[in-house]
Coordinates of C-alpha atoms and ligand atoms in Angstrom, one line a residue:
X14 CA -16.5 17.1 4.4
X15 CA -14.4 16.4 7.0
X16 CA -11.3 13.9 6.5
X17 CA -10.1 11.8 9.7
X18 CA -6.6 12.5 9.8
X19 CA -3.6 9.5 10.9
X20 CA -1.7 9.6 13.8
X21 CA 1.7 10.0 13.9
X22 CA 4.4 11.0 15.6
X23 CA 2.2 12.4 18.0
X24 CA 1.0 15.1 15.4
X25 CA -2.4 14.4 13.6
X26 CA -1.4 14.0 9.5
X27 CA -3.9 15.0 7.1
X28 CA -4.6 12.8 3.8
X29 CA -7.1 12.7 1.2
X30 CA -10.1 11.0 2.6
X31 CA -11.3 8.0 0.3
X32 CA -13.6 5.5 2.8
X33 CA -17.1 6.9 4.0
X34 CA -17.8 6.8 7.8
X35 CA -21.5 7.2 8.1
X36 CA -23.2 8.4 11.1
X37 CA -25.7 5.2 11.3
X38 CA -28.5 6.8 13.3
X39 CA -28.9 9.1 10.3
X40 CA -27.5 7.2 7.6
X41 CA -25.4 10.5 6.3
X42 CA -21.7 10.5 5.6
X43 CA -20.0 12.1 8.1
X44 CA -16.5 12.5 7.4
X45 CA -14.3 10.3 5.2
X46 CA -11.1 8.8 5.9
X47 CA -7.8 8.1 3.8
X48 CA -6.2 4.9 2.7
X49 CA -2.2 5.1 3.3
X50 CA -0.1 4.9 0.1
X51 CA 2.9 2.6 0.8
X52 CA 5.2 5.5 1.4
X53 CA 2.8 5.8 4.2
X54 CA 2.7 2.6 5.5
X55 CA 7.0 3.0 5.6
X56 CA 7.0 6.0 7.5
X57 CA 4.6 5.3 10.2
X58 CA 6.4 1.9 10.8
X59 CA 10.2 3.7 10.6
X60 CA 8.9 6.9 13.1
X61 CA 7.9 4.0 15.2
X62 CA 11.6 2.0 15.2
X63 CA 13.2 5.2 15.8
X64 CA 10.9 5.4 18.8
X65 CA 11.0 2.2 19.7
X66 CA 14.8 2.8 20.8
X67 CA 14.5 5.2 24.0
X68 CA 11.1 3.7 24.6
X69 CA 12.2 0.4 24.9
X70 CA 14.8 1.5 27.6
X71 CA 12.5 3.8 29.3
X72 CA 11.9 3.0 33.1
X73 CA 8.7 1.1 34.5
X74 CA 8.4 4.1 36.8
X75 CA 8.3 6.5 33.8
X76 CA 6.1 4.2 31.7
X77 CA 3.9 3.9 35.0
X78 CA 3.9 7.8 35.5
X79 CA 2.5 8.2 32.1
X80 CA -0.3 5.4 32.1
X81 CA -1.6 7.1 35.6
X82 CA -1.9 10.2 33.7
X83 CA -3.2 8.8 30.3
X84 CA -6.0 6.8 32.9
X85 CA -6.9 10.2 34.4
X86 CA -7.1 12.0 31.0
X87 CA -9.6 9.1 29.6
X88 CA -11.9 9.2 32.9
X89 CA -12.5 13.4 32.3
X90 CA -12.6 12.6 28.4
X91 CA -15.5 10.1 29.0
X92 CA -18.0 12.0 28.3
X93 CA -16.5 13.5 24.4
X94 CA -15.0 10.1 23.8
X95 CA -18.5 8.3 24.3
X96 CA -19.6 10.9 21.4
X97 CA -17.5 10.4 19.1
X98 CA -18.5 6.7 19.5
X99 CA -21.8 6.8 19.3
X100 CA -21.9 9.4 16.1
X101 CA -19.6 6.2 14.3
X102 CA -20.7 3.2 15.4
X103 CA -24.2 4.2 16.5
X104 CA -24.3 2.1 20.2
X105 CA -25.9 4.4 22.9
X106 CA -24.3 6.5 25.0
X107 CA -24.4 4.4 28.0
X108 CA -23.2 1.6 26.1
X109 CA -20.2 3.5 24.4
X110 CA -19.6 4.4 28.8
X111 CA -19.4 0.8 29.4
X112 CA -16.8 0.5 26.4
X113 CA -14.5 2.9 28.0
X114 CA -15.0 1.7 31.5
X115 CA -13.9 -1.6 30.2
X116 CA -10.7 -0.6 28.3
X117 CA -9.9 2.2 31.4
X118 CA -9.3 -0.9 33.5
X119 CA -6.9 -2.6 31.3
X120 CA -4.8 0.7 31.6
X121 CA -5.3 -0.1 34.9
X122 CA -4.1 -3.1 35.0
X123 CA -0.8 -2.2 32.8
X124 CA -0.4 0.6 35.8
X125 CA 1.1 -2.3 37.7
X126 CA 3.3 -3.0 35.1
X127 CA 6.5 -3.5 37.9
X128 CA 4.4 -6.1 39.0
X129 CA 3.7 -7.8 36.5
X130 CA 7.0 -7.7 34.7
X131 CA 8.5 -9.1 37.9
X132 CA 11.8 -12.1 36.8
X133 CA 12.9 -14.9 38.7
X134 CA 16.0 -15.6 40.6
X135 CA 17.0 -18.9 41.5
X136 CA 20.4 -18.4 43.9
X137 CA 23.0 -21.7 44.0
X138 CA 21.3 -24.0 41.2
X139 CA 24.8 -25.4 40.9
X140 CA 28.1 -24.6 42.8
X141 CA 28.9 -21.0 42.9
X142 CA 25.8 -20.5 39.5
X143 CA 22.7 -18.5 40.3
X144 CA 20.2 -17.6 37.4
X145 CA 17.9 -14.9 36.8
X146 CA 15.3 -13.9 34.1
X147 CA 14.0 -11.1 33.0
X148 CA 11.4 -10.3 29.8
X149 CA 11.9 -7.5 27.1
X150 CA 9.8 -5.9 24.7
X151 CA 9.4 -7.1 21.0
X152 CA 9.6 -4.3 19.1
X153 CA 7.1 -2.9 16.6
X154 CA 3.7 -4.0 17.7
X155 CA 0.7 -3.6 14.5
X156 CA -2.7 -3.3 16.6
X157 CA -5.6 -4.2 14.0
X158 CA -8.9 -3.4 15.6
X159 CA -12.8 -4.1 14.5
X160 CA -15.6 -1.7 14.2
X161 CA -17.9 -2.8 17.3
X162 CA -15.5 -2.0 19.9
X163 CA -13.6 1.2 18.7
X164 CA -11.6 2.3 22.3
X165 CA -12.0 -1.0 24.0
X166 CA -9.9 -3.3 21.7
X167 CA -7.3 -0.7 21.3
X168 CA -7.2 -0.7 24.8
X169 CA -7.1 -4.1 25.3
X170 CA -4.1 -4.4 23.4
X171 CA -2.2 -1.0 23.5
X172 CA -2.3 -0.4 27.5
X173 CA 0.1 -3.5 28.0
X174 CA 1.9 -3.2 24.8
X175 CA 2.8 -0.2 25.9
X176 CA 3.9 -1.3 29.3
X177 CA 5.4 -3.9 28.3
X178 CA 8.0 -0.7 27.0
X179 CA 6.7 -2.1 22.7
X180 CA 5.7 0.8 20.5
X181 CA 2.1 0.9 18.6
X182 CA 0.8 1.2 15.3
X183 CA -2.9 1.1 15.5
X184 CA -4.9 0.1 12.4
X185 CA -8.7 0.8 13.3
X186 CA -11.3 -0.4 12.0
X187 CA -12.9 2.1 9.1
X188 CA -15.9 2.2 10.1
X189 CA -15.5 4.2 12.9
X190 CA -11.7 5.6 13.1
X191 CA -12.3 9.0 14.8
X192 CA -11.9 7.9 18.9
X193 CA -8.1 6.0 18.1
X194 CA -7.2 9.4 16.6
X195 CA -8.4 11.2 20.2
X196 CA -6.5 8.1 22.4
X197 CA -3.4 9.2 20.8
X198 CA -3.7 12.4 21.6
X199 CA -4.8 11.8 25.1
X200 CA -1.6 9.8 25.4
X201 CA 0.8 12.3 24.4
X202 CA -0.7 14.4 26.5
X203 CA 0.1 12.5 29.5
X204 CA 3.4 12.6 28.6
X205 CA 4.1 9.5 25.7
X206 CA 7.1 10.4 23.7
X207 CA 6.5 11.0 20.1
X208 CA 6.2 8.1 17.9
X209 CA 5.6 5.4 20.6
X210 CA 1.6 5.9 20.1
X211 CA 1.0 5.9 16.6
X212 CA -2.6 5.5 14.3
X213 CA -2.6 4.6 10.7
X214 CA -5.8 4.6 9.2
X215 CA -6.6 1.9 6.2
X216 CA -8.7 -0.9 4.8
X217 CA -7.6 -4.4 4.0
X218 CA -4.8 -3.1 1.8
X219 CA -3.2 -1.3 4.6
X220 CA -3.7 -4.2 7.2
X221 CA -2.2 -6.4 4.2
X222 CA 1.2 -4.1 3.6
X223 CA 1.9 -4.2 8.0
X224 CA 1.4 -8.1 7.5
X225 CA 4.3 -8.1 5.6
X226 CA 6.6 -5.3 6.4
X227 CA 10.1 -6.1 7.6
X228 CA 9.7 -3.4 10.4
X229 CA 6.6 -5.1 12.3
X230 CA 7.8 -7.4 14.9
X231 CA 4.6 -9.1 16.3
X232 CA 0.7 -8.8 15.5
X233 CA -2.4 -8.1 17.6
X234 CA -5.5 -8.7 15.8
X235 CA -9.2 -8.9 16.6
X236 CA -12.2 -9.5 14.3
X237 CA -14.0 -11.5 12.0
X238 CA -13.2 -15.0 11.8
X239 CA -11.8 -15.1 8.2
X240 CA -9.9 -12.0 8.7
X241 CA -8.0 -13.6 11.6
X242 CA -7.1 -16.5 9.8
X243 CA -6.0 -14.4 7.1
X244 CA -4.0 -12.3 9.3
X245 CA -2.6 -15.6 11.6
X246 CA -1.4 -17.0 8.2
X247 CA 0.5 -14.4 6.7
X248 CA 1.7 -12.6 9.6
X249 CA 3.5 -15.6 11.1
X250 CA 4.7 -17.0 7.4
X251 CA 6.5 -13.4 7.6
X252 CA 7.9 -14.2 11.3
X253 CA 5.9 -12.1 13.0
X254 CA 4.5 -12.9 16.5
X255 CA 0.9 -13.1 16.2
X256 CA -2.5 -13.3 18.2
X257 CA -5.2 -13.0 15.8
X258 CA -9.3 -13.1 17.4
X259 CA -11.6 -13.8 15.7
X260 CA -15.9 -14.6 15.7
X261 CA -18.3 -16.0 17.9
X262 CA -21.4 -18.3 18.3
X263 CA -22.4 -17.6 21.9
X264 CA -24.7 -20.4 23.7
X265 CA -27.2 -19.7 26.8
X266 CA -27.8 -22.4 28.0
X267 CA -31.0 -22.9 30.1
X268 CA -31.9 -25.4 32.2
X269 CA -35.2 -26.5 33.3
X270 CA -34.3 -25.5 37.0
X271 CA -33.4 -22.0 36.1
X272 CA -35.1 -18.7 36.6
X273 CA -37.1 -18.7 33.5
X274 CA -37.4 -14.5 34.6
X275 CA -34.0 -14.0 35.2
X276 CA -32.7 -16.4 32.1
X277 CA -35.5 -14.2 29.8
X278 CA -34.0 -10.7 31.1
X279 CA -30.5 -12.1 30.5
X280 CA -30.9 -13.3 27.3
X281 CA -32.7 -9.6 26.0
X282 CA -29.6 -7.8 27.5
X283 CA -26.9 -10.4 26.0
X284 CA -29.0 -10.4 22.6
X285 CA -29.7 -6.9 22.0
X286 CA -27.5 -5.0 23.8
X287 CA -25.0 -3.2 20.9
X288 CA -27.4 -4.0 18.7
X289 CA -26.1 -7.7 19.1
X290 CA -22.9 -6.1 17.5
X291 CA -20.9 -8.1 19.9
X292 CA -18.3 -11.0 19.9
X293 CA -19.5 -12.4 23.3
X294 CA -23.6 -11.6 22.3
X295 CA -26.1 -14.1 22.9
X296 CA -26.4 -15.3 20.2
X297 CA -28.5 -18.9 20.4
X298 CA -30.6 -19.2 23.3
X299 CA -30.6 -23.2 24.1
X300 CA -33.6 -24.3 25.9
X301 CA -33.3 -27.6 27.6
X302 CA -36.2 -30.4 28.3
X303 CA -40.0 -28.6 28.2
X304 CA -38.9 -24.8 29.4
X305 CA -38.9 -23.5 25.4
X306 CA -42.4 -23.0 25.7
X307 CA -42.3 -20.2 28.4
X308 CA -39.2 -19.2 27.9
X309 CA -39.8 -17.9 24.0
X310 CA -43.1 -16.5 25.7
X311 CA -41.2 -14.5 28.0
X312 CA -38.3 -13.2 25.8
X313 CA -41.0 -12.0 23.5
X314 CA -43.1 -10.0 26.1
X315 CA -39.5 -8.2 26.6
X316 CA -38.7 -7.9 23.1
X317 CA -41.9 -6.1 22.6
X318 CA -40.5 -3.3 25.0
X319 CA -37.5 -2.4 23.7
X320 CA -36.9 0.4 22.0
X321 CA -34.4 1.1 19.1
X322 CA -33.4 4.1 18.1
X323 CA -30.6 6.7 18.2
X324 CA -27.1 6.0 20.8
X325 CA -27.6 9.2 21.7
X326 CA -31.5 9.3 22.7
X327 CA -31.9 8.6 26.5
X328 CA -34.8 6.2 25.8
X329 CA -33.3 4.0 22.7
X330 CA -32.2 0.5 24.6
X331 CA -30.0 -0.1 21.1
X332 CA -29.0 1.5 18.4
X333 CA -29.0 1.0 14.2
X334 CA -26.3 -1.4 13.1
X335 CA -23.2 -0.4 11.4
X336 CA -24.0 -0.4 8.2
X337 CA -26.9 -0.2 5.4
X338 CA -25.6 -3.3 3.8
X339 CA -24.8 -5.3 6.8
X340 CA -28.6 -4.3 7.4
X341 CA -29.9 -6.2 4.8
X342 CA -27.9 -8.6 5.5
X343 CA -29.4 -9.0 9.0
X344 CA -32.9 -8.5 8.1
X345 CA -32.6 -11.6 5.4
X346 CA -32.6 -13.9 8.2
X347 CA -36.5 -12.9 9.0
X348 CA -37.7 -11.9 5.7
X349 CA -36.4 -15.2 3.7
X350 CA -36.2 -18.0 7.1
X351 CA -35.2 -20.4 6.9
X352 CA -37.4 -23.7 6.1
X353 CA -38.3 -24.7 9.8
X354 CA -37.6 -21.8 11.9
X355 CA -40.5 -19.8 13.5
X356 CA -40.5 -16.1 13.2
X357 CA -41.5 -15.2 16.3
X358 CA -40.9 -11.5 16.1
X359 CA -40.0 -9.8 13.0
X360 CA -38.1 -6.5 13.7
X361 CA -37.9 -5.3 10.3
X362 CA -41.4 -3.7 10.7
X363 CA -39.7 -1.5 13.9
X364 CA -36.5 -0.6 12.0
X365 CA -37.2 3.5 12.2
X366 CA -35.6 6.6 10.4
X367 CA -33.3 7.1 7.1
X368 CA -30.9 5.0 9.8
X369 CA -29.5 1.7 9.4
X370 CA -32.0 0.3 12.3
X371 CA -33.1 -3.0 12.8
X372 CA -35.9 -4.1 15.2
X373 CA -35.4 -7.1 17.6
X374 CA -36.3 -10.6 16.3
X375 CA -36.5 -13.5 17.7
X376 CA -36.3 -16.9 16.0
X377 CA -37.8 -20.2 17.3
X378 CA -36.6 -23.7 16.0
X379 CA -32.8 -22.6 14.8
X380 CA -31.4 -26.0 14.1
X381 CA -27.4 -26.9 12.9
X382 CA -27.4 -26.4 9.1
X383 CA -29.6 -23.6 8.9
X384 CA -28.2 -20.2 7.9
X385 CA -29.8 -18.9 11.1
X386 CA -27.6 -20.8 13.3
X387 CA -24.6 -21.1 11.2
X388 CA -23.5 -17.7 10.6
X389 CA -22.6 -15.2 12.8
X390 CA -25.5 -12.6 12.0
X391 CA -23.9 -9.8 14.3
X392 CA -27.5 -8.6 14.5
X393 CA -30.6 -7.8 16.8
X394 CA -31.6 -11.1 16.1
X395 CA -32.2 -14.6 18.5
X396 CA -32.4 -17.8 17.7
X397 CA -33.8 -20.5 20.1
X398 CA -32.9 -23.9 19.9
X399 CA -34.5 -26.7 21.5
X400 CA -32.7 -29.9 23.0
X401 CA -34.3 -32.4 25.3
X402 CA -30.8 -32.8 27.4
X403 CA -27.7 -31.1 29.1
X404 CA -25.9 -33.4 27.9
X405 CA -27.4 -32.4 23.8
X406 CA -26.7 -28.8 25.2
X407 CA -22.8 -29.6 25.7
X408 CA -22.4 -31.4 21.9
X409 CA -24.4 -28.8 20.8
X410 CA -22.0 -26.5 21.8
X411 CA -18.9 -28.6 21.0
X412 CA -19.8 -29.3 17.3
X413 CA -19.9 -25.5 16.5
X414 CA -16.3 -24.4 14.7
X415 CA -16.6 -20.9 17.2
X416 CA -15.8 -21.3 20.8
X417 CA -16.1 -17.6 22.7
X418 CA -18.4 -17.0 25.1
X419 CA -21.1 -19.2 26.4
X420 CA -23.2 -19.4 29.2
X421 CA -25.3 -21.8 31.4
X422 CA -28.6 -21.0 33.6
X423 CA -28.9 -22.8 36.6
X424 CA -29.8 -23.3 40.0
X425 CA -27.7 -25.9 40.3
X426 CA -24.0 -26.2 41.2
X427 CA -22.6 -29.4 40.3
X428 CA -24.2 -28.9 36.9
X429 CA -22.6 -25.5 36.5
X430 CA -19.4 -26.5 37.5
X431 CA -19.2 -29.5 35.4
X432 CA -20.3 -27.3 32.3
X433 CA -17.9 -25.0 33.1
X434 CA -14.8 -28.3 32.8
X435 CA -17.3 -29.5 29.7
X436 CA -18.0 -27.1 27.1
X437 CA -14.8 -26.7 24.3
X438 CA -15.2 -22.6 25.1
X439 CA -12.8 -20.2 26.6
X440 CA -14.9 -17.6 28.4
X441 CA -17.5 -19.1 30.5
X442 CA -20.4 -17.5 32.5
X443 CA -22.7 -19.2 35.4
X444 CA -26.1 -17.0 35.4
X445 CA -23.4 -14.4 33.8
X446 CA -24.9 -14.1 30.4
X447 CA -21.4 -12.4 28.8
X448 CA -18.8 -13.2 30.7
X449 CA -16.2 -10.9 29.4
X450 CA -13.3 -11.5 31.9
X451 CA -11.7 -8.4 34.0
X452 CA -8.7 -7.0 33.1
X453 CA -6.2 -9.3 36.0
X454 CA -7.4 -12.2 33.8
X455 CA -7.0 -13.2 30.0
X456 CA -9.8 -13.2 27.1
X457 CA -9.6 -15.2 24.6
X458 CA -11.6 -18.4 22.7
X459 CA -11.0 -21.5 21.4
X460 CA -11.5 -22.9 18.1
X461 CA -12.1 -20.4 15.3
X462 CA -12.6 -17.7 17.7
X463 CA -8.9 -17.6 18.0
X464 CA -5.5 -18.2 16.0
X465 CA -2.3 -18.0 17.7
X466 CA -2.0 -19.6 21.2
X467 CA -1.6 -16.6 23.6
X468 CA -5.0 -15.1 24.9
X469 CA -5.4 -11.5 24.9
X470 CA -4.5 -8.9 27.9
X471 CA -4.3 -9.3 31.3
X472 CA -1.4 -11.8 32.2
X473 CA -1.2 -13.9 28.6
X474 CA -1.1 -9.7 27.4
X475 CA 2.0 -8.9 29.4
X476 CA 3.6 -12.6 27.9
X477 CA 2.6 -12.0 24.6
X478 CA 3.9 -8.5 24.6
X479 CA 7.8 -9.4 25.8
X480 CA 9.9 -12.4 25.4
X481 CA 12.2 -13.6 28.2
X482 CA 15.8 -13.9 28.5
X483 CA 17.6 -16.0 31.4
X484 CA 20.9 -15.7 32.7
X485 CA 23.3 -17.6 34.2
X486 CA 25.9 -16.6 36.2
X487 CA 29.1 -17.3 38.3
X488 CA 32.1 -15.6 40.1
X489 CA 34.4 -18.2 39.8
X490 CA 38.3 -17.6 41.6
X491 CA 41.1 -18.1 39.6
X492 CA 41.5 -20.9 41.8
X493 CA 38.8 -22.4 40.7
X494 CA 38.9 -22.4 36.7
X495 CA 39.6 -25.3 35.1
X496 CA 39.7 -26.7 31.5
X497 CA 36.7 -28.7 30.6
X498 CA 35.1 -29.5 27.6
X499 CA 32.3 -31.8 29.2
X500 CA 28.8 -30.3 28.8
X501 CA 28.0 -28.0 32.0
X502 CA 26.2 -29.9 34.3
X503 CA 24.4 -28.9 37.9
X504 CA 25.7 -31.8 39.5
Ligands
NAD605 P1 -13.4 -7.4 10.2 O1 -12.8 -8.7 10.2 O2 -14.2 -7.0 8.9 O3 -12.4 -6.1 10.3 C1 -11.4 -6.1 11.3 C2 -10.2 -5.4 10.9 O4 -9.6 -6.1 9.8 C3 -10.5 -4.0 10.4 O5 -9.5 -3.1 10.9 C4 -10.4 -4.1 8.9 O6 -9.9 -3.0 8.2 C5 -9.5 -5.3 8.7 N1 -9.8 -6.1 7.5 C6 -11.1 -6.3 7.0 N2 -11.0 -7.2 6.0 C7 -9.7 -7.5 5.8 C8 -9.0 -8.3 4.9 N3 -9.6 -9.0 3.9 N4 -7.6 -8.4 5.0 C9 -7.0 -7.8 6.0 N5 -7.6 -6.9 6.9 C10 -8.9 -6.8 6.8 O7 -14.4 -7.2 11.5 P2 -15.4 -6.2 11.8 O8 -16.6 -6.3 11.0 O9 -14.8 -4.8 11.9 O10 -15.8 -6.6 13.3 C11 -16.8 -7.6 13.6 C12 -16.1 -8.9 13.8 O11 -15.1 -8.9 14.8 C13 -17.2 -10.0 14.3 O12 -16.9 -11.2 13.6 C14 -16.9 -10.1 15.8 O13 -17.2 -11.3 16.4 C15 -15.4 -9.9 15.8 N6 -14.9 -9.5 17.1 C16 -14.2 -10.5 17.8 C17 -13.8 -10.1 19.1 C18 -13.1 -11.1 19.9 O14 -12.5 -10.7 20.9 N7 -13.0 -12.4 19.6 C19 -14.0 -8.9 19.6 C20 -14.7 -7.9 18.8 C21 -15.1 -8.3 17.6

């Protein structure tokens, strides 16, 4: 059986493997992967300190040089890295693509990190004083990552971190840990010094001991919402800086002057896509005034064409879900309904294989209260909710505890546009069903979808990842020194 080794000081470190990693088209055991002991957990975090000190004093043109390469390496990798994906987490091929195309441009981005770590410099702000500023890197920065994005979230958080001249300790998810192992690799290749790029695999225990740990000086984490409360919690009661994100509850809206074709096609590819193993997944289809009627008629004809099966089958439009028990789990919300919904298609009857697959279903009549629109399933399965009114849309919207992603259907501006200042939500899409932002900008929720204040990459990345220093300075002549015990003033 093969063990999934750690990462550190850019040399892979072999352990007893304890966790299973299934391959969830087949439902086999793959390989299994070890849980640090606390020497462990000490070592990776001192090789990263003693990195940390060259690292942090490193150029921007060398850090630059070496994120050009590393962004080369992943684009004629794409092809092995999308593999390894899919044989973990189980998403097609051409999904696991669009994973790596997303994180590529955040490297991207952090490939302009002069840019972006430009200071200011005010000249005279009092006799003779100019000030400048400048930001520097934190330190030690703990990456702790979910299963359903397993290159892009690392990404998201390690291209700037890096940048930003912060070494990495990336805890992946266990589910599927092989790719973080291959992105370390890749970046030493492209030239990152030892120890700046560093992968310690682990469960809750492990995540638990880098909350803790003297040597970790700030905390990127993203998954479910409990975890990242957790992790906001105990991470900042031990001083750390920390940006923990966490679920989602994802509302399309629809409105009765939409494209009923165009709001149907967009609510099977925001649905289903992944499996609906995404944060920013449709996730409640909200079907204002009389449209719910043809609308649930269309996204069924559609559901009844898509095809699940394995990532790496040309014809599967989605793949199993992660695991056999979160399978069950997903498949109780259309065997036992609840009272008052309407199964409308139950895909429990299409789940195929020894795999963990689920069909698509689609539920009609998903009310507040019930478990179908309460929880985050993470599933192949769509709830429709009727409202008679926008404006029942909007407090429909506002009264849920997650606040990720939602979108609005429309042919009309003024009623995008003031949805878009309306809804409590951070990412918002206008006939965008998952508006994911690109890399120049932030992502992030509100409400339960996120603890901590500071958004994640982009320009709230490169802030999060370095704190700033200002100086104040003046030449004075001899001349001009004086005794005075006043408080400096600029006046
Ligand atoms: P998870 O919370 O179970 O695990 C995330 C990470 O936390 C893993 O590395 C895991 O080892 C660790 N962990 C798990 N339980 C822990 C505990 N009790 N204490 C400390 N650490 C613990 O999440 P998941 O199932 O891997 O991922 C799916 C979840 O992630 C969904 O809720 C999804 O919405 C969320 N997610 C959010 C975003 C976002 O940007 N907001 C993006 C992707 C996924």
């Amino acid at each position: 059986m093969r063990t999934i080794p750690h990462y550190i000081n850019a040399e892979t470190v072999s352990a007893p493997g304890e966790l299973p990693v299934y391959n969830p088209a087949t439902g086999e055991v793959s390989a299994r992967v070890p849980i640090p002991s606390t020497h462990d957990v000490d070592t990776a975090v001192s090789v990263a300190r003693h990195a940390w000190r060259t690292w942090s004093a490193s150029s921007l043109s060398q850090r630059t040089n070496i994120l050009f390469a590393f962004r080369h390496l992943l684009l004629t990798h794409a092809e092995e890295l999308a593999d390894i994906i899919t044989a973990e987490h189980g998403k097609t091929l051409a999904d696991a693509r669009g994973e790596i195309a997303r994180g590529l441009e955040n490297v991207e981005y952090a490939c302009g990190i002069s840019e972006h770590l430009k200071g200011g410099f005010s000249s005279q702000v009092a006799e003779g004083v100019d000030v400048h500023s400048f930001r520097e890197p934190l330190g030690v920065v703990v990456a702790i990552t979910p299963f359903n994005f397993p290159i892009m979230v690392p990404l998201w958080m390690a291209a700037n971190a890096l940048a930003t001249g912060n070494v990495v300790i990336l805890k992946p998810s266990e589910r599927d840990p092989s790719v973080s192992v291959r992105v370390g690799e890749l970046l030493s290749e492209a030239g990152l010094p030892a120890g700046v790029f560093n992968v310690l695999q682990g469960n809750a225990a492990t995540v638990n001991q880098l909350l803790e740990h003297d040597g970790v000086d700030a905390v990127s984490f993203v998954g479910s919402t409990p975890v990242a409360r957790h992790v906001y919690q105990v991470a900042t009661a031990h001083g750390k800086r920390v940006q923990a994100l966490g679920g989602a509850k994802n509302h399309m809206v629809v409105l009765p002057d939409a494209d009923l074709d165009i709001a149907a096609d967009a609510a099977i590819n925001a649905g289903y896509g992944a499996a609906g193993e995404r944060c920013m997944a449709i996730s409640v289809v909200v079907a204002v005034g009389d449209v719910a009627d043809e609308l649930v008629a269309k996204i069924a004809q559609r559901v009844d064409r898509l095809r699940v099966g394995p990532g790496n089958d040309p014809a599967s439009d989605f793949g199993p879900v992660i695991t056999a028990e979160h399978r069950q789990r997903v498949l109780s919300y259309v065997n036992a309904p609840d009272p008052g919904v309407t199964v409308v298609r139950d895909g429990s009857a299409r789940a195929e294989g020894p795999g963990f697959f689920v069909g698509p279903c689609l539920l009609d009549g998903v009310t507040p209260g019930m478990r179908a629109y309460d929880d985050e399933i993470f599933g192949p399965v769509l709830g429709v909710t009727r409202v008679a009114t926008y404006a029942d849309a909007v407090a429909l919207i506002n009264d849920n505890p997650y606040g990720n992603g939602t979108a609005i259907f429309t042919r009309d501006g003024n009623a995008a546009r003031l949805f878009s200042r309306q809804v409590h939500v951070g990412m918002i899409g206008v006939n965008v069903p998952i508006p994911v932002p690109v890399s120049s900008y932030s992502f992030g929720g509100w409400k339960n979808s996120l603890f901590g204040h500071s958004h994640i990459y982009g320009p709230e990345g490169i802030t999060f990842y370095s704190r700033a220093k200002v100086v104040t300075t003046r030449w004075p002549l001899a001349s001009e020194s004086q005794i005075d015990l006043g408080f400096p003033r600029t006046r």
